[in-house]
Short mmCIF file of C-alpha atoms and ligand atoms in Angstrom, two decimals:
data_model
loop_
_atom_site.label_atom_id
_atom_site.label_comp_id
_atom_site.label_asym_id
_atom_site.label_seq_id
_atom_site.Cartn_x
_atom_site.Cartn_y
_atom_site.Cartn_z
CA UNK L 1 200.60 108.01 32.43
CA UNK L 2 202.83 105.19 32.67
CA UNK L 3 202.98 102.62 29.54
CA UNK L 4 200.93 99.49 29.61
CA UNK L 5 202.22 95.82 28.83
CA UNK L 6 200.45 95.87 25.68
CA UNK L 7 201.73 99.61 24.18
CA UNK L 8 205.40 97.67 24.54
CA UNK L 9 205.37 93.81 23.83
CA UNK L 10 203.14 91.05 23.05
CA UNK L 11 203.35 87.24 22.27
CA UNK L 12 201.49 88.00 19.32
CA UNK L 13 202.96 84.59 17.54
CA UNK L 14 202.49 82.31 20.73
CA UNK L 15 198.62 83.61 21.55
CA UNK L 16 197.76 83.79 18.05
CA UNK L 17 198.31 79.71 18.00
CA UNK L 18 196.40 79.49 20.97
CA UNK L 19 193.67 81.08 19.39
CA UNK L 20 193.71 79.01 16.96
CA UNK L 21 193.93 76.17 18.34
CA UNK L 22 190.90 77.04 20.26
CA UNK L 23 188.47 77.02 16.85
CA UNK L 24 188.59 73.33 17.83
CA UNK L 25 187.43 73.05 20.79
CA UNK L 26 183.57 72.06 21.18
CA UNK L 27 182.96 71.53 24.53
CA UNK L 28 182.25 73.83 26.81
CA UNK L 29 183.81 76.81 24.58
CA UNK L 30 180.93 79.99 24.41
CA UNK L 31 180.84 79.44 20.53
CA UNK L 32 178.60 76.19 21.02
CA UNK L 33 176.02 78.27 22.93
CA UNK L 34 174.85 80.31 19.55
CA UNK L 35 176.73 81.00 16.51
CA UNK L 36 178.19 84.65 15.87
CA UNK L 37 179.49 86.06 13.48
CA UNK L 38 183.54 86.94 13.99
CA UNK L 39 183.46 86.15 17.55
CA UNK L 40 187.16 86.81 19.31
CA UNK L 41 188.81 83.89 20.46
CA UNK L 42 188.86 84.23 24.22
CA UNK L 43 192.85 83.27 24.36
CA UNK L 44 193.70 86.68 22.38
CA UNK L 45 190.90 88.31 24.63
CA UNK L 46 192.30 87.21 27.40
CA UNK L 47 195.55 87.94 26.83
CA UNK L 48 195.01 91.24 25.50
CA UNK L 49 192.89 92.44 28.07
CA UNK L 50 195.15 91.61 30.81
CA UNK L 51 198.20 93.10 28.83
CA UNK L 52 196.28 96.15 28.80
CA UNK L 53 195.22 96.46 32.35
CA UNK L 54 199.20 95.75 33.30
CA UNK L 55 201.97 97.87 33.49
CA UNK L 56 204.87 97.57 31.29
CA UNK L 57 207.84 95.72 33.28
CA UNK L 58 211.13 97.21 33.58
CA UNK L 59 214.01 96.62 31.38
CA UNK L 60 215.40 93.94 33.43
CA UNK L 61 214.98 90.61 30.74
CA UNK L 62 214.56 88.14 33.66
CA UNK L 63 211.26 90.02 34.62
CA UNK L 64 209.91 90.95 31.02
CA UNK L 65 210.54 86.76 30.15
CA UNK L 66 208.74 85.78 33.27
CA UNK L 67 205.83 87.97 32.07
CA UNK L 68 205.78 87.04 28.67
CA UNK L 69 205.81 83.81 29.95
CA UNK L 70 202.96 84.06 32.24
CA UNK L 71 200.43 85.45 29.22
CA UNK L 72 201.39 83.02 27.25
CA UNK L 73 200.00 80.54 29.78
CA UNK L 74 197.13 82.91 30.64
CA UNK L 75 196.09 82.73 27.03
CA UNK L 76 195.91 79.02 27.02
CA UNK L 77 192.62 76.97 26.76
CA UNK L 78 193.49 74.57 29.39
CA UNK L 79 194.23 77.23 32.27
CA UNK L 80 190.36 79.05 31.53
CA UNK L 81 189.10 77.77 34.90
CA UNK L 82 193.27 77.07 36.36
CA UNK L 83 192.32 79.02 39.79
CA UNK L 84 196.39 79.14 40.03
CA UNK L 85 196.96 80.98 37.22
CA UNK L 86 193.60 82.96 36.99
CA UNK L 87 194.28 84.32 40.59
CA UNK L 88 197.30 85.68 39.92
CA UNK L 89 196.21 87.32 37.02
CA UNK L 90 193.70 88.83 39.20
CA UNK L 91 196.19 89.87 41.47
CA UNK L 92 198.42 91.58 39.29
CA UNK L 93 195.53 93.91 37.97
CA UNK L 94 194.25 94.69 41.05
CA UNK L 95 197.45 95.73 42.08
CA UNK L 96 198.24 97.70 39.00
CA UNK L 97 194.94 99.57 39.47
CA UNK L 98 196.03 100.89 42.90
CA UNK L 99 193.43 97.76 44.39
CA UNK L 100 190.83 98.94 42.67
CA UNK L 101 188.75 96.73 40.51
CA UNK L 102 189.22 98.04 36.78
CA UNK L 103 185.99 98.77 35.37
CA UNK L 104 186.26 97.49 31.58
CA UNK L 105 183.80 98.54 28.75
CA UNK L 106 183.31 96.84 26.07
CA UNK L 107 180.66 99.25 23.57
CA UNK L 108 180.18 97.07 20.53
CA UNK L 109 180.52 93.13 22.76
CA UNK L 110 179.06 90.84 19.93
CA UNK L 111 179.80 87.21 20.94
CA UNK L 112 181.63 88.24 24.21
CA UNK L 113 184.66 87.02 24.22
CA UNK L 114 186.14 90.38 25.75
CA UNK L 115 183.54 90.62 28.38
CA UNK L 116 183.97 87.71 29.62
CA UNK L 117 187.45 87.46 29.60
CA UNK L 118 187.83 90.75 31.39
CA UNK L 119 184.76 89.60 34.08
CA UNK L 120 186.97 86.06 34.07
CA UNK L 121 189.88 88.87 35.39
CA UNK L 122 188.22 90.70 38.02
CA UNK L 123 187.43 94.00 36.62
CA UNK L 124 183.35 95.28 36.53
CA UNK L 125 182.79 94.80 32.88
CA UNK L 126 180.10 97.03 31.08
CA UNK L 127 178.80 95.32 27.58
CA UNK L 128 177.19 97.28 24.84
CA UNK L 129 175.22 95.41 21.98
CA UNK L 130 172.29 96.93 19.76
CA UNK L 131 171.67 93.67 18.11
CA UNK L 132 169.26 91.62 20.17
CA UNK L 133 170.24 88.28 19.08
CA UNK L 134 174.03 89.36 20.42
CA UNK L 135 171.99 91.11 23.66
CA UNK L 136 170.80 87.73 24.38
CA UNK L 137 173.93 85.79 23.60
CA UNK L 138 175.54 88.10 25.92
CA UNK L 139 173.10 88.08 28.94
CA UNK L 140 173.64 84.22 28.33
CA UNK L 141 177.17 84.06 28.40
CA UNK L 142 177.69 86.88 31.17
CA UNK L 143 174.95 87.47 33.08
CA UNK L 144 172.64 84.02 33.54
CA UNK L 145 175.34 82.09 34.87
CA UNK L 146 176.19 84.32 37.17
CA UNK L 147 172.40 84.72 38.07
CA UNK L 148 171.33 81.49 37.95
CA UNK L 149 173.93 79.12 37.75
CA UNK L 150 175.42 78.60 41.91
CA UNK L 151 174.20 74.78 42.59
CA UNK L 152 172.27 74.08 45.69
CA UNK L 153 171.09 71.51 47.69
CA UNK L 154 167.45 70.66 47.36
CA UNK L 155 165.90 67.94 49.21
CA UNK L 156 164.40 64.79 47.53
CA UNK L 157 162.84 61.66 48.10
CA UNK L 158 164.06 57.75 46.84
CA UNK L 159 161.87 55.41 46.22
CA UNK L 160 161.27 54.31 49.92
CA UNK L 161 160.22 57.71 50.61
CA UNK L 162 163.36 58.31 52.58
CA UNK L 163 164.43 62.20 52.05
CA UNK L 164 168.03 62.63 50.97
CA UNK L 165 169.52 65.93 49.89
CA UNK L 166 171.03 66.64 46.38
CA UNK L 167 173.26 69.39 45.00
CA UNK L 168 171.80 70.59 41.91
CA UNK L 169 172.37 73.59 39.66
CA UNK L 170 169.24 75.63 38.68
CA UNK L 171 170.51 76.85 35.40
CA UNK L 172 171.45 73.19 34.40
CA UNK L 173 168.08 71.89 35.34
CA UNK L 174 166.10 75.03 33.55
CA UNK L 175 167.42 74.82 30.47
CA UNK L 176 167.09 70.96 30.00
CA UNK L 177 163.75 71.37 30.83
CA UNK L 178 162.93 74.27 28.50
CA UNK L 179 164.95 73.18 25.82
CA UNK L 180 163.17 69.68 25.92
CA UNK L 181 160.11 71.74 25.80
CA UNK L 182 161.09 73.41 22.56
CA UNK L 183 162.00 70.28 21.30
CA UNK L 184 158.48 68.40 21.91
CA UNK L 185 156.86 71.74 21.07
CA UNK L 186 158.84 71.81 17.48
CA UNK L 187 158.39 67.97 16.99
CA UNK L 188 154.34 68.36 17.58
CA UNK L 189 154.51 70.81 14.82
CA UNK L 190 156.68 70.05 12.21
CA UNK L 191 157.77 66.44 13.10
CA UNK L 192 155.38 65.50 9.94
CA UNK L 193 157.82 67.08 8.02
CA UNK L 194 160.89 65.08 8.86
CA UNK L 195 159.40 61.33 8.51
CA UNK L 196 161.58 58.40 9.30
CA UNK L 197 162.31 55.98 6.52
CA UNK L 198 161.22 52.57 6.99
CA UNK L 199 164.44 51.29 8.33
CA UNK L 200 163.76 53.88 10.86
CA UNK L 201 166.50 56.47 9.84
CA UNK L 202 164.73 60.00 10.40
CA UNK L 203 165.68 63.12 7.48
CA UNK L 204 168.03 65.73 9.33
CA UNK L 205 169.49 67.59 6.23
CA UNK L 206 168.51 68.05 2.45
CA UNK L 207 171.40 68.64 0.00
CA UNK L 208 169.93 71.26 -2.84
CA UNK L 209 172.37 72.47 -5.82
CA UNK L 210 171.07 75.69 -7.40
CA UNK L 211 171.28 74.80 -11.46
CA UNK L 212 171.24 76.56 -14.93
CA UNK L 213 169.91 75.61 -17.85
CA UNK L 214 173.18 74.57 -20.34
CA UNK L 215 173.46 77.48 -23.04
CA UNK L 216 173.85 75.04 -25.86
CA UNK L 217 171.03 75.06 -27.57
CA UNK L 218 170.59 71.41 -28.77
CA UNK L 219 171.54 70.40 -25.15
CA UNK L 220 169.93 72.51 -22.53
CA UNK L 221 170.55 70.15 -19.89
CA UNK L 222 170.11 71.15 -16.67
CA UNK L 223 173.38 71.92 -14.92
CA UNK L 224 173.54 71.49 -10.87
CA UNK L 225 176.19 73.98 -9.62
CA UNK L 226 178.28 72.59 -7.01
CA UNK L 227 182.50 73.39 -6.18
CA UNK L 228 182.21 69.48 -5.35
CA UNK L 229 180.58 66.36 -4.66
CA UNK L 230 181.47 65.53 -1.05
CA UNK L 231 179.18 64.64 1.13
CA UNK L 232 181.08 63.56 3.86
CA UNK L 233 185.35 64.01 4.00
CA UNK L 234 186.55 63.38 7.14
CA UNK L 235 190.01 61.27 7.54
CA UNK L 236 187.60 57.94 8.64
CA UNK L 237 184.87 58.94 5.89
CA UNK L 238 184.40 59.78 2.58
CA UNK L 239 181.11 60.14 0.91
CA UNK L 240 180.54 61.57 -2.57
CA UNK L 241 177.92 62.32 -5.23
CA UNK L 242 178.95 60.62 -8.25
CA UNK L 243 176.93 62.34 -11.41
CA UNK L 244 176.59 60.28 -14.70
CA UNK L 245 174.24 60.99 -17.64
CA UNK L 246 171.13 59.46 -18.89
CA UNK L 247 169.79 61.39 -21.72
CA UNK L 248 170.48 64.88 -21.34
CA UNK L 249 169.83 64.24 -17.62
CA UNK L 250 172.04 64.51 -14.70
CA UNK L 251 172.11 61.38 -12.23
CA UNK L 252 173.59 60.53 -8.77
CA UNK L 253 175.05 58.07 -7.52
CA UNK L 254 176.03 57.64 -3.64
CA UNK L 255 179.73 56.30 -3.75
CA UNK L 256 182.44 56.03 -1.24
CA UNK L 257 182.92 54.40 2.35
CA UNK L 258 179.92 52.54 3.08
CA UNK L 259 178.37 52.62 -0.31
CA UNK L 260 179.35 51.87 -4.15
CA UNK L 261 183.26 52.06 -4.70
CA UNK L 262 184.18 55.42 -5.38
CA UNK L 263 185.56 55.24 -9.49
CA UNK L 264 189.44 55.26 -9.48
CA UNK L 265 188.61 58.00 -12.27
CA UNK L 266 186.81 60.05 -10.40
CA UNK L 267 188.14 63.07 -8.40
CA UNK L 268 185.15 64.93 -6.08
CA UNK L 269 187.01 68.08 -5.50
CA UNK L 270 186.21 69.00 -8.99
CA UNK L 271 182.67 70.02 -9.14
CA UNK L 272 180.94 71.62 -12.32
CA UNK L 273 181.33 75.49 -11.05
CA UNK L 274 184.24 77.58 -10.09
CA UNK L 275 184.29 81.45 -9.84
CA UNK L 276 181.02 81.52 -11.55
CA UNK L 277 182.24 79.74 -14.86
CA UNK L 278 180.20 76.66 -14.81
CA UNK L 279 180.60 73.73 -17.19
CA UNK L 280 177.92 70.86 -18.62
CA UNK L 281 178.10 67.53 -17.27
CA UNK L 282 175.96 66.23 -20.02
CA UNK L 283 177.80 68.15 -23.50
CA UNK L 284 180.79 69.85 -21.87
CA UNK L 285 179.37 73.26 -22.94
CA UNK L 286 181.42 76.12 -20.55
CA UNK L 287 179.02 78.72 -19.44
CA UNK L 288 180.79 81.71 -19.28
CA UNK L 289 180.99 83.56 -15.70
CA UNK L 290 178.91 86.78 -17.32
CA UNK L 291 176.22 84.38 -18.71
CA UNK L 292 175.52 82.28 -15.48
CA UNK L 293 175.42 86.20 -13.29
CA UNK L 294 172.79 87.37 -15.55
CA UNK L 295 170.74 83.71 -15.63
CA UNK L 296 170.64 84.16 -11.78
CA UNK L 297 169.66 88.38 -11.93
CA UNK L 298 166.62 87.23 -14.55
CA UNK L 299 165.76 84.61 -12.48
CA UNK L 300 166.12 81.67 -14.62
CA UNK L 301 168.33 79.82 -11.65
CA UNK L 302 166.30 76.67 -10.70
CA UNK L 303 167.07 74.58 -7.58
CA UNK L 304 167.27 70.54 -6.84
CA UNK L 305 166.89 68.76 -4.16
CA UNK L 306 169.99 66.27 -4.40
CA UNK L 307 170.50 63.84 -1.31
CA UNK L 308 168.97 63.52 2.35
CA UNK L 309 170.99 63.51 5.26
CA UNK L 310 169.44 60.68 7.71
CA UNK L 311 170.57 59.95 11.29
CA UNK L 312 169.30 57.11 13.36
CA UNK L 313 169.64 59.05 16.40
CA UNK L 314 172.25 61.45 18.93
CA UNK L 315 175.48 60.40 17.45
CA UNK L 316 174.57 57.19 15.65
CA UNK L 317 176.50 59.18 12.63
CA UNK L 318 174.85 60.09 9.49
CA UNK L 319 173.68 58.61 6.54
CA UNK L 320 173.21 59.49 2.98
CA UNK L 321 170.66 58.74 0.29
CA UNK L 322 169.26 60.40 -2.58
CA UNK L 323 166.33 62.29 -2.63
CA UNK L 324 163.23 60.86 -4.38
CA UNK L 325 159.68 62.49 -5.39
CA UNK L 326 158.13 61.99 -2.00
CA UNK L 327 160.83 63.84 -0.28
CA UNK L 328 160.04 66.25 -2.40
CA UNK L 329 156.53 66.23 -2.12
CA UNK L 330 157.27 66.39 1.83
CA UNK L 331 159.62 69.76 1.38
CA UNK L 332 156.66 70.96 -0.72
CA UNK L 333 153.69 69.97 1.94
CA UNK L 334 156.12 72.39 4.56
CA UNK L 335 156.98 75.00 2.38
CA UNK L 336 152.83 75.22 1.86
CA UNK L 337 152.63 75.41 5.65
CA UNK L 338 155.63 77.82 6.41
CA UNK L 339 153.51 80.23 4.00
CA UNK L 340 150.08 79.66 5.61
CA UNK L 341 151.65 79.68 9.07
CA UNK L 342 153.44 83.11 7.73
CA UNK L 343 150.09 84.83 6.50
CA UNK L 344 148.54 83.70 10.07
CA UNK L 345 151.21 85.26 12.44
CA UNK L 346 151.23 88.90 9.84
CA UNK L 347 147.72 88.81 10.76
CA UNK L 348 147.88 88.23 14.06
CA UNK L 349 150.95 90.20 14.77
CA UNK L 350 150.61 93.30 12.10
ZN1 ZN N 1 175.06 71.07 -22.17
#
């Protein structure tokens, strides 16, 4: 059998930047549609797949550079939908495969970048997944869009009752709808759980640290374990816990843009735990990596709710404060229902 692209060269350097380039990318990229866990990049999919399904070019350089050249721009973000480029890609397997389409299986798919990379090619693409939640993400990615997703013209009336036609797509339409019906579904439910502040901000995230009690015995503070204090660190925002003690108690204080100075002194990369070796904010005590393992394994690891996340809406940007006894009392209320709602659905369910 004759060698393929792939067995003799690759841009390995040039596709592996485009890959990575592409963890950036949020819209319209298949990794917004559900998380998974180590899912390809589609430029290295791409560009692999079609490498494979190609034949190795002759020694002449002028040909191998113009090929090189060409996955390079295969593999790129920006030509995903490029019918220019995409078409020739096409082309060349086809033709490589004696004008037959390639048939391409894929027996462990996961997120689907392969898949779709080698449907996005031309070839009949098999995909094999035993984990449902991938079986779904998959018929999502590969199969509804396919199905379901060709607009068409439906016809519709203004408000003079004159008909008019429209071009809509059905997938586009379905899963607003159904996803706004989660949402009101969820909200009806749990929205008791989430109330708004009285400025109107509504909870969207709670920070919790996990503590240990301080092994000193005449401090025996608590200790929250945290690598650091941000809450925010972006280049146009910084947000931070501050912690100060009162007693033998640890306190916050919200600091950084928007909120208190952030102390010259104070440096929130350095939190009070690092590789398991945790140290006292109130007596400066250094719990020993062994020590804080074993408080964990006999279960003397507490928890704290820190600092609430509030947003005033879709992109309004967030907002921090910190967490008082009726949030608290809240998480409690819905951790009550989660385990009443639990024992309900066992029974119903088995
Ligand atoms: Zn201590």
């Amino acid at each position: 059998m004759k060698k393929t692209f792939i067995e003799v060269s690759f841009p390995v350097k040039e596709v592996s930047e485009e890959s990575a380039r592409e963890k950036n990318i949020r819209h319209g990229h298949i990794s917004t549609l559900h998380i998974w866990w180590a899912r390809r990049p589609l430029a290295s999919s791409r560009a692999t797949s079609y490498a494979a399904l190609i034949p190795a070019v002759s020694e002449d350089p002028t040909e191998w550079n113009k090929k090189w050249q060409f996955l390079i721009k295969l593999s790129k973000w920006e030509n995903s939908l490029n019918p220019v480029v995409i078409e020739k890609a096409r082309k060349d397997i086809l033709e490589a495969n004696g004008g037959k389409v390639p048939r391409v299986l894929d027996p462990f798919s996961g997120g689907g970048s392969i898949p779709l990379e080698a449907l996005r090619l031309g070839c009949e693409v098999h995909a094999v997944e035993y984990n449902p939640v991938a079986v779904l993400i998959l018929k999502c990615t590969l199969e509804y869009p396919q199905k379901y997703g060709k607009p068409r013209k439906v016809k519709e009336k203004d408000k003079v009752g004159l008909e008019y036609e429209k071009e809509i797509n059905p997938l586009l339409e379905d899963t607003q709808k159904w996803g706004n019906w989660v949402l009101e579904s969820a909200k009806k439910e749990i929205g008791k759980f989430y109330p708004a502040d009285e400025d109107g901000f509504i909870p969207v995230g709670y920070y919790w640290m996990r503590t240990i009690p301080c092994q000193n015995p005449i401090c025996s503070a608590e200790i929250p374990l945290t690598a650091n204090w941000w809450l925010a660190k972006k280049d146009n925002k910084e947000v931070a816990l501050y912690p100060y003690v009162e007693g033998k108690e640890v306190k916050f204080k919200i600091v950084g843009d928007g909120y208190e100075k952030m102390p010259a002194d104070f440096n929130p990369e350095k939190g009070t735990v690092s590789r398991a070796v945790a140290v006292c904010p109130v007596c400066g005590g250094v719990v020993d990596d062994d020590t804080t393992r074993k408080l964990f394994q006999q279960g003397k690891a507490g928890q704290r709710m820190v600092a609430v996340v509030l947003s005033q809406g879709k992109g309004e940007g967030k907002f921090y404060r910190l967490a008082t006894d009726k949030d608290l009392e809240v998480f409690k209320e819905a951790e009550r229902y989660l385990e009443e709602k639990r024992e309900k659905l066992m029974e119903e369910w088995g």
